GROMACS .gro file of C-alpha atoms in nm:
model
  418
    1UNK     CA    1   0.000   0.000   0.000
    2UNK     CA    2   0.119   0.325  -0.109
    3UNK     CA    3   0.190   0.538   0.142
    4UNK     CA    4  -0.009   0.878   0.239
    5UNK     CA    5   0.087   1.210   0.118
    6UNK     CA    6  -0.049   1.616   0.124
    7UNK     CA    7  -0.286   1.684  -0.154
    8UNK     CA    8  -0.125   1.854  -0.461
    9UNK     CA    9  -0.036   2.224  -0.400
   10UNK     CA   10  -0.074   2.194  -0.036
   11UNK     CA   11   0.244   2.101   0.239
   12UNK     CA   12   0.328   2.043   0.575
   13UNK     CA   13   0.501   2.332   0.768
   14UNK     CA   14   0.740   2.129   0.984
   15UNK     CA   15   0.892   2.316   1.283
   16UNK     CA   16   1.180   2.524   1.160
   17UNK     CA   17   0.937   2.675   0.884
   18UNK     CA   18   0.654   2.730   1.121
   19UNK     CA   19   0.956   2.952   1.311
   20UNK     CA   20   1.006   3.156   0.979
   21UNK     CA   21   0.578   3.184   0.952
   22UNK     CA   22   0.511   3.235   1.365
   23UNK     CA   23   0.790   3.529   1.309
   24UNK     CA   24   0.681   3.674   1.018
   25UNK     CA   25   0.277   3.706   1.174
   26UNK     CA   26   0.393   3.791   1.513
   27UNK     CA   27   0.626   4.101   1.362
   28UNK     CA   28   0.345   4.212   1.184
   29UNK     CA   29   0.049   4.178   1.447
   30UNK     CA   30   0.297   4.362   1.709
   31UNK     CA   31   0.335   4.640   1.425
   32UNK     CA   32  -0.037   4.621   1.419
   33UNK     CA   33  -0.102   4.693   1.764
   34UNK     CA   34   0.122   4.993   1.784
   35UNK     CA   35  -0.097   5.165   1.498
   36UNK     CA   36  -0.435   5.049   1.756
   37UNK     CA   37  -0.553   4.719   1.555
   38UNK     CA   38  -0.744   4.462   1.708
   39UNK     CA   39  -0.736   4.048   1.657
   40UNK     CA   40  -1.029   3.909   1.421
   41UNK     CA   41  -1.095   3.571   1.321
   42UNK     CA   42  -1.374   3.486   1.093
   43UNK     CA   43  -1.469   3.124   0.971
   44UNK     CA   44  -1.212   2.978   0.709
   45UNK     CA   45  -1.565   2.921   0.475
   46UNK     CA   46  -1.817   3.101   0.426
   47UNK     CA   47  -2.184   3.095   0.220
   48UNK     CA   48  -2.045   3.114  -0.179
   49UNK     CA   49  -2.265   3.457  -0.201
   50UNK     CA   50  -1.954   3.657   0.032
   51UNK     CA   51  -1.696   3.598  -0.220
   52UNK     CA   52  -1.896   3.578  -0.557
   53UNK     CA   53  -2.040   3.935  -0.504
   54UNK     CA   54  -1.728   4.079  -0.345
   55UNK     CA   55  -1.488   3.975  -0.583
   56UNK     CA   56  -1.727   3.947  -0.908
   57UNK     CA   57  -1.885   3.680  -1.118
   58UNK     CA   58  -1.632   3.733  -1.392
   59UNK     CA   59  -1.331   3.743  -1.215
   60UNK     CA   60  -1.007   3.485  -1.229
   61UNK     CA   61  -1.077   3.382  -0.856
   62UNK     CA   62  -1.423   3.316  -0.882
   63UNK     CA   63  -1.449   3.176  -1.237
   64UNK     CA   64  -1.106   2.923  -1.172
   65UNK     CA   65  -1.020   2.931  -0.846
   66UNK     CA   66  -1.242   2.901  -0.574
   67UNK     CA   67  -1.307   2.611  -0.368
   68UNK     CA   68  -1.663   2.624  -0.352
   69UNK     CA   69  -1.923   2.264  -0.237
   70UNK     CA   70  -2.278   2.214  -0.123
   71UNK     CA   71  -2.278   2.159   0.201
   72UNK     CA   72  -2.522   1.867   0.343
   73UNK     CA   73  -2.796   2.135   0.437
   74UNK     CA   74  -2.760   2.237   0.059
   75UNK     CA   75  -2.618   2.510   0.073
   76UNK     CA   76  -2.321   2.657  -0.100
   77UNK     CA   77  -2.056   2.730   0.112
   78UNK     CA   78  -1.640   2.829  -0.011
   79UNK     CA   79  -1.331   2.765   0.170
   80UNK     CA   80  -1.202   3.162   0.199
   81UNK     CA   81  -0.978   3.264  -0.100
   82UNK     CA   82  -0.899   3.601   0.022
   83UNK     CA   83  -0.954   3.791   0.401
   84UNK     CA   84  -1.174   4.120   0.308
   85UNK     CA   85  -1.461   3.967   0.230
   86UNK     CA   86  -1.495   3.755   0.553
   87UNK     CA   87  -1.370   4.093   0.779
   88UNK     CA   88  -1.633   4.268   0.589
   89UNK     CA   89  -1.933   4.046   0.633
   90UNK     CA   90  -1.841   4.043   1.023
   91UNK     CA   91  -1.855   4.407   1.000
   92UNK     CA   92  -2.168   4.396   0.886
   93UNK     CA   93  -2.336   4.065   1.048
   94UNK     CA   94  -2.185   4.144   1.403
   95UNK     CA   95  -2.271   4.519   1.415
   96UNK     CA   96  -1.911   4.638   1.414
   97UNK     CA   97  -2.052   4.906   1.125
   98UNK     CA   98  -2.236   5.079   1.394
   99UNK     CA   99  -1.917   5.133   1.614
  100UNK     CA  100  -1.686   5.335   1.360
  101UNK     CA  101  -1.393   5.351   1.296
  102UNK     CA  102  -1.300   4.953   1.359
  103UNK     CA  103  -0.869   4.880   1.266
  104UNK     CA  104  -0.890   4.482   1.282
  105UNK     CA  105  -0.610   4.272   1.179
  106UNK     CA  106  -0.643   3.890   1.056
  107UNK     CA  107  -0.434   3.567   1.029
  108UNK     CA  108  -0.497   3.231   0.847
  109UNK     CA  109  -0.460   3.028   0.600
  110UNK     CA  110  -0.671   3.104   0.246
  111UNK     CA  111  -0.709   2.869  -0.055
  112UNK     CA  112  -0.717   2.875  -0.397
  113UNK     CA  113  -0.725   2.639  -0.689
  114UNK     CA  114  -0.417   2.693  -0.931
  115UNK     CA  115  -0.097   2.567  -1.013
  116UNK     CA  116   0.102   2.537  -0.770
  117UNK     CA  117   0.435   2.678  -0.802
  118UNK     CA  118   0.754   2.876  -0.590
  119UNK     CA  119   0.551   3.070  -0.349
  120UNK     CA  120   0.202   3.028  -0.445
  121UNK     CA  121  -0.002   2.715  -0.297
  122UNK     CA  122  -0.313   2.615  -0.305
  123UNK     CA  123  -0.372   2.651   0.124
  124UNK     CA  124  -0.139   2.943   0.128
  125UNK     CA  125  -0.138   3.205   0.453
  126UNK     CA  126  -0.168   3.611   0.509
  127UNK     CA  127  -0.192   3.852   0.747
  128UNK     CA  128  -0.417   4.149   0.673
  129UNK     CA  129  -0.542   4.490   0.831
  130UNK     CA  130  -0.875   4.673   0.760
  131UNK     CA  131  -0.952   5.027   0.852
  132UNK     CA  132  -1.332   5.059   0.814
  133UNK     CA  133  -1.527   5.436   0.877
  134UNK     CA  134  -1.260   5.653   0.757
  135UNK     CA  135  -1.274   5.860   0.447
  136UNK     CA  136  -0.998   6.085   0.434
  137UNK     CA  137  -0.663   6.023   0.248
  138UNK     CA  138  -0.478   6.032   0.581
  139UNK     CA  139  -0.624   5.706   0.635
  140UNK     CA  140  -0.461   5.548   0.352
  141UNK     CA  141  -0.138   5.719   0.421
  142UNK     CA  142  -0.126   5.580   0.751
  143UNK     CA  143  -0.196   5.190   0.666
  144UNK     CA  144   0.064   5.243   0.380
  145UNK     CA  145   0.321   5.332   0.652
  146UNK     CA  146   0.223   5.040   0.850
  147UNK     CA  147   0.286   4.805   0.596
  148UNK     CA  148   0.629   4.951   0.524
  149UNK     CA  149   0.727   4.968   0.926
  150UNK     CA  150   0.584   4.548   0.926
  151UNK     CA  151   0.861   4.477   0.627
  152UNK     CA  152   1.096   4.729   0.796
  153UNK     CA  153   1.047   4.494   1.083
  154UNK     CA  154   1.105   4.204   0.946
  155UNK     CA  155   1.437   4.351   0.775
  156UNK     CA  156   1.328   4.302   0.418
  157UNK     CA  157   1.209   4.638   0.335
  158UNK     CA  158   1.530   4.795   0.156
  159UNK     CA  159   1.497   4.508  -0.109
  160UNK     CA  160   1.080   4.566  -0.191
  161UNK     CA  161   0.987   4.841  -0.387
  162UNK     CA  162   0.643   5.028  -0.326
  163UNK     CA  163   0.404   5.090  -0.599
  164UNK     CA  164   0.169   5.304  -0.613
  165UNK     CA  165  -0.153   5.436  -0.783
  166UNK     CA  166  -0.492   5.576  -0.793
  167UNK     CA  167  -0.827   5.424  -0.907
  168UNK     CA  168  -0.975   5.809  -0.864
  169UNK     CA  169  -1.318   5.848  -0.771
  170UNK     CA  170  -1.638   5.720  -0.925
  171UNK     CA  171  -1.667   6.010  -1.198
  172UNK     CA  172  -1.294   5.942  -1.298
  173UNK     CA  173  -1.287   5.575  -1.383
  174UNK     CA  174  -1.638   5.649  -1.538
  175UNK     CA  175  -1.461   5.857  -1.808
  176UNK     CA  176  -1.169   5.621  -1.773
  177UNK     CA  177  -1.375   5.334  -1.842
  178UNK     CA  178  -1.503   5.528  -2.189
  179UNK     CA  179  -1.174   5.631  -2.272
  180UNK     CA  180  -1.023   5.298  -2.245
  181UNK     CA  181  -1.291   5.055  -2.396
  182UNK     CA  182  -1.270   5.299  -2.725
  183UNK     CA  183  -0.871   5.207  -2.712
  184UNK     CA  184  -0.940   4.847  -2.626
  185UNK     CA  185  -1.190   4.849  -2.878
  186UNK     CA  186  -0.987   4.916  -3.165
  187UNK     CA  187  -0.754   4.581  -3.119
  188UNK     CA  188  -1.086   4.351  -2.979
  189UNK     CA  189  -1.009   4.081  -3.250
  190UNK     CA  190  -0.583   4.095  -3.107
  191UNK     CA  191  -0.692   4.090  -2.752
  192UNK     CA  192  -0.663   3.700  -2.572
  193UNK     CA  193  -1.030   3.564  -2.554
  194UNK     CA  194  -1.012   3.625  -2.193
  195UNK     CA  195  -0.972   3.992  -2.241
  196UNK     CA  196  -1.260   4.040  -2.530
  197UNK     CA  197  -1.491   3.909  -2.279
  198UNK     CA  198  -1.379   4.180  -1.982
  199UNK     CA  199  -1.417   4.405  -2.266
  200UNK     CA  200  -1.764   4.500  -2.224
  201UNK     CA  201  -1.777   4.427  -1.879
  202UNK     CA  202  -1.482   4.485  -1.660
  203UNK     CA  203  -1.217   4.653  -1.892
  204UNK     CA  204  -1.010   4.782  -1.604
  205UNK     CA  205  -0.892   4.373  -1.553
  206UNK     CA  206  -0.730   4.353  -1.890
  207UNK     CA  207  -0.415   4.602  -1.790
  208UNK     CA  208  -0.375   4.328  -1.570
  209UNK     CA  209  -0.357   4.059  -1.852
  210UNK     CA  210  -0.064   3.862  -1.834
  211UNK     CA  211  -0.134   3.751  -2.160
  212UNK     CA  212   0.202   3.929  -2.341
  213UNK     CA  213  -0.017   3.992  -2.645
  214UNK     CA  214  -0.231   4.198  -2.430
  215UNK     CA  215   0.042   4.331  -2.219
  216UNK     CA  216   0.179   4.513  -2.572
  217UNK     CA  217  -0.201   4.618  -2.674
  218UNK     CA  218  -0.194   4.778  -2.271
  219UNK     CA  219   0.155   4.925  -2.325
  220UNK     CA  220  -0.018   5.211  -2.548
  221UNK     CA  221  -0.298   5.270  -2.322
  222UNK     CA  222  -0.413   5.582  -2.199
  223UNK     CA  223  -0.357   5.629  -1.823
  224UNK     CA  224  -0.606   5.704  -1.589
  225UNK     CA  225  -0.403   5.996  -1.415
  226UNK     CA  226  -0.517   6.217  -1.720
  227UNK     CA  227  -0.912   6.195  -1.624
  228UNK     CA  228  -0.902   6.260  -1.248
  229UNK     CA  229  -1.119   6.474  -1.073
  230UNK     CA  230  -0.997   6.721  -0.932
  231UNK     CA  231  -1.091   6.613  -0.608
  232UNK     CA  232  -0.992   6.282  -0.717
  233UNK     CA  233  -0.602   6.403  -0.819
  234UNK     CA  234  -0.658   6.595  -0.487
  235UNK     CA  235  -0.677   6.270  -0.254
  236UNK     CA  236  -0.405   6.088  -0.487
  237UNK     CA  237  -0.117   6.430  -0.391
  238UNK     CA  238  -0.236   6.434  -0.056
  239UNK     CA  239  -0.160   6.070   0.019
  240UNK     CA  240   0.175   6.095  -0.192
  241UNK     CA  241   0.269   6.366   0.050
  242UNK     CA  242   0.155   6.213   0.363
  243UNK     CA  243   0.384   5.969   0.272
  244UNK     CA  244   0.713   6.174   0.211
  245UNK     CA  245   0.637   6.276   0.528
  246UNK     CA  246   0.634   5.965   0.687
  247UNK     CA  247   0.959   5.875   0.513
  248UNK     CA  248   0.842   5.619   0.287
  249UNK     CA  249   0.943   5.590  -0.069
  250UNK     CA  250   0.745   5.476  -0.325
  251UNK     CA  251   0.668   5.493  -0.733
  252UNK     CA  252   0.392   5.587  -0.906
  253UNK     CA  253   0.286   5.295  -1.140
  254UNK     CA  254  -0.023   5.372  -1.400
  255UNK     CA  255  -0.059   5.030  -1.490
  256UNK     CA  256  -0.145   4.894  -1.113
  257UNK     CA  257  -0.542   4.901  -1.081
  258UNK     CA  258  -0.827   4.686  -0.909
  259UNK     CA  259  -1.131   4.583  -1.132
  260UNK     CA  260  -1.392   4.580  -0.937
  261UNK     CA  261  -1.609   4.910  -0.896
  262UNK     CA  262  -1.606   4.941  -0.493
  263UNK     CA  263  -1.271   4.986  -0.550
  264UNK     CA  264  -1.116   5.377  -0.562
  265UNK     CA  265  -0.843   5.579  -0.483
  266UNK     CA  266  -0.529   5.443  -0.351
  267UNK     CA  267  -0.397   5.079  -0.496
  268UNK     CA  268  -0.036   4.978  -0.376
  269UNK     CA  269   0.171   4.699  -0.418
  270UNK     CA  270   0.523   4.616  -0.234
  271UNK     CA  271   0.705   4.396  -0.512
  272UNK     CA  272   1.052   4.212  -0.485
  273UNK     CA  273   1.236   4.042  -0.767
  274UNK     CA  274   1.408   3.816  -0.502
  275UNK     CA  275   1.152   3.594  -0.565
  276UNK     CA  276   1.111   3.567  -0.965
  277UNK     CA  277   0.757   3.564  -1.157
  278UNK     CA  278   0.565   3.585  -0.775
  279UNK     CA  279   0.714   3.948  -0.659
  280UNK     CA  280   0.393   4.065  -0.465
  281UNK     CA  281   0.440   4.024  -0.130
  282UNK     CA  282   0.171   4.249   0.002
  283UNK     CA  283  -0.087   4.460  -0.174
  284UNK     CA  284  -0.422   4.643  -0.067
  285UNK     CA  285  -0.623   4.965  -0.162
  286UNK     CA  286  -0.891   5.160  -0.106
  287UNK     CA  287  -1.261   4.997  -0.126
  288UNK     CA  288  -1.526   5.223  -0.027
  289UNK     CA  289  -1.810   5.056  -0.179
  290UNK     CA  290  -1.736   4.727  -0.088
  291UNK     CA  291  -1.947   4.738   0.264
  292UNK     CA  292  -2.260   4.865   0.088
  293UNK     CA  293  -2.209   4.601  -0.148
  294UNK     CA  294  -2.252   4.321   0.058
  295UNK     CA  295  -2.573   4.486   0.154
  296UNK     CA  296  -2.438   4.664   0.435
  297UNK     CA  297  -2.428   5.037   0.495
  298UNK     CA  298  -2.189   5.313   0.295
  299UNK     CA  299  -1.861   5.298   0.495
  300UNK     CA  300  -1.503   5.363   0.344
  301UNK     CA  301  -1.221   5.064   0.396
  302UNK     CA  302  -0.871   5.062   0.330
  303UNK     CA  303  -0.691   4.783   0.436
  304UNK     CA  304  -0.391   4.503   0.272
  305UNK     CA  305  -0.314   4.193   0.272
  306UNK     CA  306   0.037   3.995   0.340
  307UNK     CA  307   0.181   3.634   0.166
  308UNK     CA  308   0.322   3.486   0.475
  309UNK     CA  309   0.433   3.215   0.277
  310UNK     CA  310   0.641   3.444   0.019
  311UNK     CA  311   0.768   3.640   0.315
  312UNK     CA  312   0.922   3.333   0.516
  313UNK     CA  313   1.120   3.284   0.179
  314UNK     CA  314   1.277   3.636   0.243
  315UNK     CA  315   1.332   3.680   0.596
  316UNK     CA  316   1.651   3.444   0.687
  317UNK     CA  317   1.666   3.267   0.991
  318UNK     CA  318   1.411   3.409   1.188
  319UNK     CA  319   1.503   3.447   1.610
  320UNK     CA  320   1.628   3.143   1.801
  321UNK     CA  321   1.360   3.042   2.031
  322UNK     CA  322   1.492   3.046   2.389
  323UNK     CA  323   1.721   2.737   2.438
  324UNK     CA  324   1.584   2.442   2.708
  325UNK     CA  325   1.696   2.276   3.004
  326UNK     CA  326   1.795   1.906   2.975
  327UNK     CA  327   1.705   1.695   3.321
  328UNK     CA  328   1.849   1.387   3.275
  329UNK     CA  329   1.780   1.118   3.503
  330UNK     CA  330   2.002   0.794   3.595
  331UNK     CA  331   1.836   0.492   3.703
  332UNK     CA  332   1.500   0.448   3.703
  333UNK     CA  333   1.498   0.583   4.080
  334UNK     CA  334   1.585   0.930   3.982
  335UNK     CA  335   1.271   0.923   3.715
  336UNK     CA  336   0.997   1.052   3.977
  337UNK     CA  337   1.263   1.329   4.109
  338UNK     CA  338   1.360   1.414   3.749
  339UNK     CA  339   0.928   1.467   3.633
  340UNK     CA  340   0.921   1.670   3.961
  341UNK     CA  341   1.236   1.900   3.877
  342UNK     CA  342   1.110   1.930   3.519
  343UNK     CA  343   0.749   2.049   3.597
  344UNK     CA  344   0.860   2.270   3.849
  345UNK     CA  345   1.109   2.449   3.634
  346UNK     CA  346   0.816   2.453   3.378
  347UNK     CA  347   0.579   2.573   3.573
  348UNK     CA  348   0.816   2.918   3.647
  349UNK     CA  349   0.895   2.948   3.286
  350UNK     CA  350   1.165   2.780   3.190
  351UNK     CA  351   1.143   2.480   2.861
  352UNK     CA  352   1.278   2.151   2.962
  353UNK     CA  353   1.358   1.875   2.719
  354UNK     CA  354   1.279   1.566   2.966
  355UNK     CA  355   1.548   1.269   2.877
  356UNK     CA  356   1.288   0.950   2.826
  357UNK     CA  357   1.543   0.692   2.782
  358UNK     CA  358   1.926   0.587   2.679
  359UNK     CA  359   2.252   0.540   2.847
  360UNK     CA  360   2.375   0.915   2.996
  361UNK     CA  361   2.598   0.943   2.655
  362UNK     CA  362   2.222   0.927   2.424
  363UNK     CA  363   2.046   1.133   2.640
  364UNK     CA  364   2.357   1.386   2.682
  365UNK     CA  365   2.361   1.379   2.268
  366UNK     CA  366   1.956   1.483   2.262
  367UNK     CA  367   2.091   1.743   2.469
  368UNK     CA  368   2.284   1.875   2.202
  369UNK     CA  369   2.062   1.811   1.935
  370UNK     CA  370   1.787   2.070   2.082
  371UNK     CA  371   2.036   2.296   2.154
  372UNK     CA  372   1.991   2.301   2.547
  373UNK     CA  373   2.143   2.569   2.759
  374UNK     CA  374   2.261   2.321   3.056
  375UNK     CA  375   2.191   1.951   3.176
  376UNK     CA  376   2.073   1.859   3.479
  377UNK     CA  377   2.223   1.514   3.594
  378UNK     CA  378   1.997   1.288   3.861
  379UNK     CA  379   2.095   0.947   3.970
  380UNK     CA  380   2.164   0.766   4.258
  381UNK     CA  381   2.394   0.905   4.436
  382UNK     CA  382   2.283   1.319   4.373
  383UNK     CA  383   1.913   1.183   4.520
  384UNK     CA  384   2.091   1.039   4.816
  385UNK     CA  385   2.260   1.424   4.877
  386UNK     CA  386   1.970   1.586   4.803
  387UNK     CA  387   2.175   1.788   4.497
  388UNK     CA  388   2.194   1.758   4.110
  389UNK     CA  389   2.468   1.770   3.913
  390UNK     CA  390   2.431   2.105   3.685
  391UNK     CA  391   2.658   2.112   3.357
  392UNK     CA  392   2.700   2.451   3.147
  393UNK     CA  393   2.651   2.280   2.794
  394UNK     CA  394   2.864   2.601   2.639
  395UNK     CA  395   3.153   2.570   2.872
  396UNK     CA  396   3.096   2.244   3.014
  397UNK     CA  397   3.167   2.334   3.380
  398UNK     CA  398   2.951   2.152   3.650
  399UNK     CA  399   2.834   2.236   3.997
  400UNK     CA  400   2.674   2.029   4.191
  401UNK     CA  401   2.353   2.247   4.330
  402UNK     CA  402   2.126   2.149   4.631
  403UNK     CA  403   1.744   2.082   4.475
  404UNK     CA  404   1.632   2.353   4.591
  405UNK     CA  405   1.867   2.598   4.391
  406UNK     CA  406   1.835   2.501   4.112
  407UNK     CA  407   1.581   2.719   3.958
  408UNK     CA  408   1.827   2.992   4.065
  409UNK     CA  409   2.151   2.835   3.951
  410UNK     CA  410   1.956   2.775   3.600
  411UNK     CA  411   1.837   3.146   3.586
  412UNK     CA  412   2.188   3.277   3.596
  413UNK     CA  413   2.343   3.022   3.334
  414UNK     CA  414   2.062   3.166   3.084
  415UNK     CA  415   2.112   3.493   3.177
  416UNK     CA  416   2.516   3.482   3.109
  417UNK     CA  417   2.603   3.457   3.461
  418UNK     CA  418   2.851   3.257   3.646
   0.00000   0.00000   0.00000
């Protein structure tokens, strides 16, 4: 029989990359919670209607990629491919609307049908923020800069570049949308088959196309910058200077939009090419109509998203968690002494690898292998003088302690004493 193994474009995180993922959400949630965000969790599916009229009937994730099943009660339910949605149906379902503004930050894993390739999986993972209730351009300034300090913290910021755009406001992609399906429209019958049918009904996704015939049709498009508002080109300056004056760098890119029409305003991307054709490792925008959409109430969101996954590929080794204590007992008498020692030392904070079983030279060797700080010897003879037998694993000095200093004598070995 065949042995068991992960379904295709899914793995197992085994403990040295859960490190690199635990470091890379726990950097950004404590970023999080200096800019006043607050912990959400919302079910990894939800009913099919969240995503389909969030994201649109005709888009890539909806049309290819979602995970979507009728559930046993018949209905249709969809394992989440993306955060928003979910944070914004809570918004709306649990009353948080009423209570504005709401900053809420999310972990967890999403999924999404595709091929599976270097950083992109089918159960892949993100962090995201949401900033719900606030209109003004400071807003978007603001979670910009967060999202710079979180890859600033996680010392991968001076190799990402930040790009940056603006959808405008409703009246602007309105003439946008005009201007650019009368381009479009001249090279229909040269445009993929994907793109003629976004043609008539979401244009804006085909400067997206990856299709390279498309991407040279695109390459002569107009750009939106010359049909802003004025109020419109007003928000896009004001966020470009809020963010010169919060020190972060960025380049305007015409080409970076968001299809969907609750989208507006500010769309930004922070790109690498560390990691080839996948060099998003965190995007978001502006999405004012996206609440109302999902039947809810007019409130302005900003918010982004995060690829842990992508992210663990960048950071290096992530920090050493904080080395154990081995307690190593000798004979089978020393085993109830040895549990005791171990919980009690657990119990006031310090990790303890607990030697099971071996001669003194195995158990001394699993010492080693999880890195432990110092070994604490029990047998016979230590029981007898009420003492164990401490050894600094660094320097390999020993001391023999009385039980009930240990704790102590432990405390000061971790903390670099003598």
């Amino acid at each position: 029989m065949a042995a068991l193994q992960p379904v295709r474009g899914t793995r197992d995180l085994l403990p040295e990359e859960c490190l690199r993922h635990r470091h890379v959400r726990e950097s950004a949630q404590r970023v999080a919670a200096l800019y006043g965000y607050q912990e959400i969790a919302t079910p990894i599916f939800e009913f099919s209607e969240v995503f389909v009229r969030t994201l649109g009937d005709t888009s890539d994730i909806v049309t290819k990629e979602m995970y979507t099943f009728t559930d046993r009660g018949g209905e249709s339910v969809t394992l989440r491919p993306e955060g928003t949605a979910g944070v914004a149906r809570a918004a709306i379902s649990e009353g948080l609307v009423h209570a504005l503004p709401v900053k809420l930050f999310y972990a967890g894993p999403m999924f999404r049908y595709e091929r599976p390739q270097k950083g992109r999986m089918r159960q892949f993972h993100q962090v995201g923020v949401e900033l719900l209730g606030v209109a003004e351009p400071l807003a978007d300034v603001e979670v910009v800069a967060m999202a710079a300090q979180v890859l600033e913290a996680l010392g991968v910021l001076a190799h990402i570049t930040l790009e940056l755009n603006t959808l405008g406001d409703g009246e602007s992609r309105r003439a946008y949308r005009e201007a650019l399906v009368a381009y479009l429209g001249r090279y229909r019958d040269d445009l993929s088959e994907e793109s003629r049918a976004r043609l008539d009904r979401n244009p804006l996704r085909i400067l997206d196309s990856k299709d390279e015939g498309d991407r040279r049709i695109v390459a002569g498009a107009p750009p939106i910058d010359r049909f802003l508002t004025p109020a419109a080109a007003g928000f896009f300056a004001a966020v470009c200077a809020g963010l010169a004056t919060a020190g972060v760098a960025h380049r305007v890119s015409p080409r970076l939009v968001r299809g969907l029409d609750y989208y507006c305003h500010t769309a930004f991307e922070f790109t690498t090419q560390a990691l080839g054709a996948q060099g998003t490792v965190l995007a978001g925008g502006r999405y004012d109509g996206l609440i109302e959409a999902m039947g809810g109430p007019a409130v302005p969101g900003v918010g982004w998203a995060m690829g842990i996954d992508r992210l663990a590929m960048l950071v290096g080794e992530p920090p050493a968690p904080d080395r154990p204590v081995a307690v190593i007992p000798i004979g089978t008498a020393a085993e109830v002494e040895a549990l005791r020692l171990a919980q009690g030392l657990r119990r006031d904070g310090l990790p303890v690898d607990l030697g099971y079983r071996g001669s003194l030279k195995r158990r001394l060797a699993r010492a080693d292998k999880v890195n432990a700080r110092a070994a604490v010897l029990l047998g016979e003879d230590e029981l007898k003088r009420g003492i164990a037998t401490v050894r600094d694993l660094d320097s390999g000095a020993q001391a023999q302690v009385p039980l009930a200093e240990v704790e102590a004598h432990l405390r000061r070995l971790v903390q670099g004493g003598p």
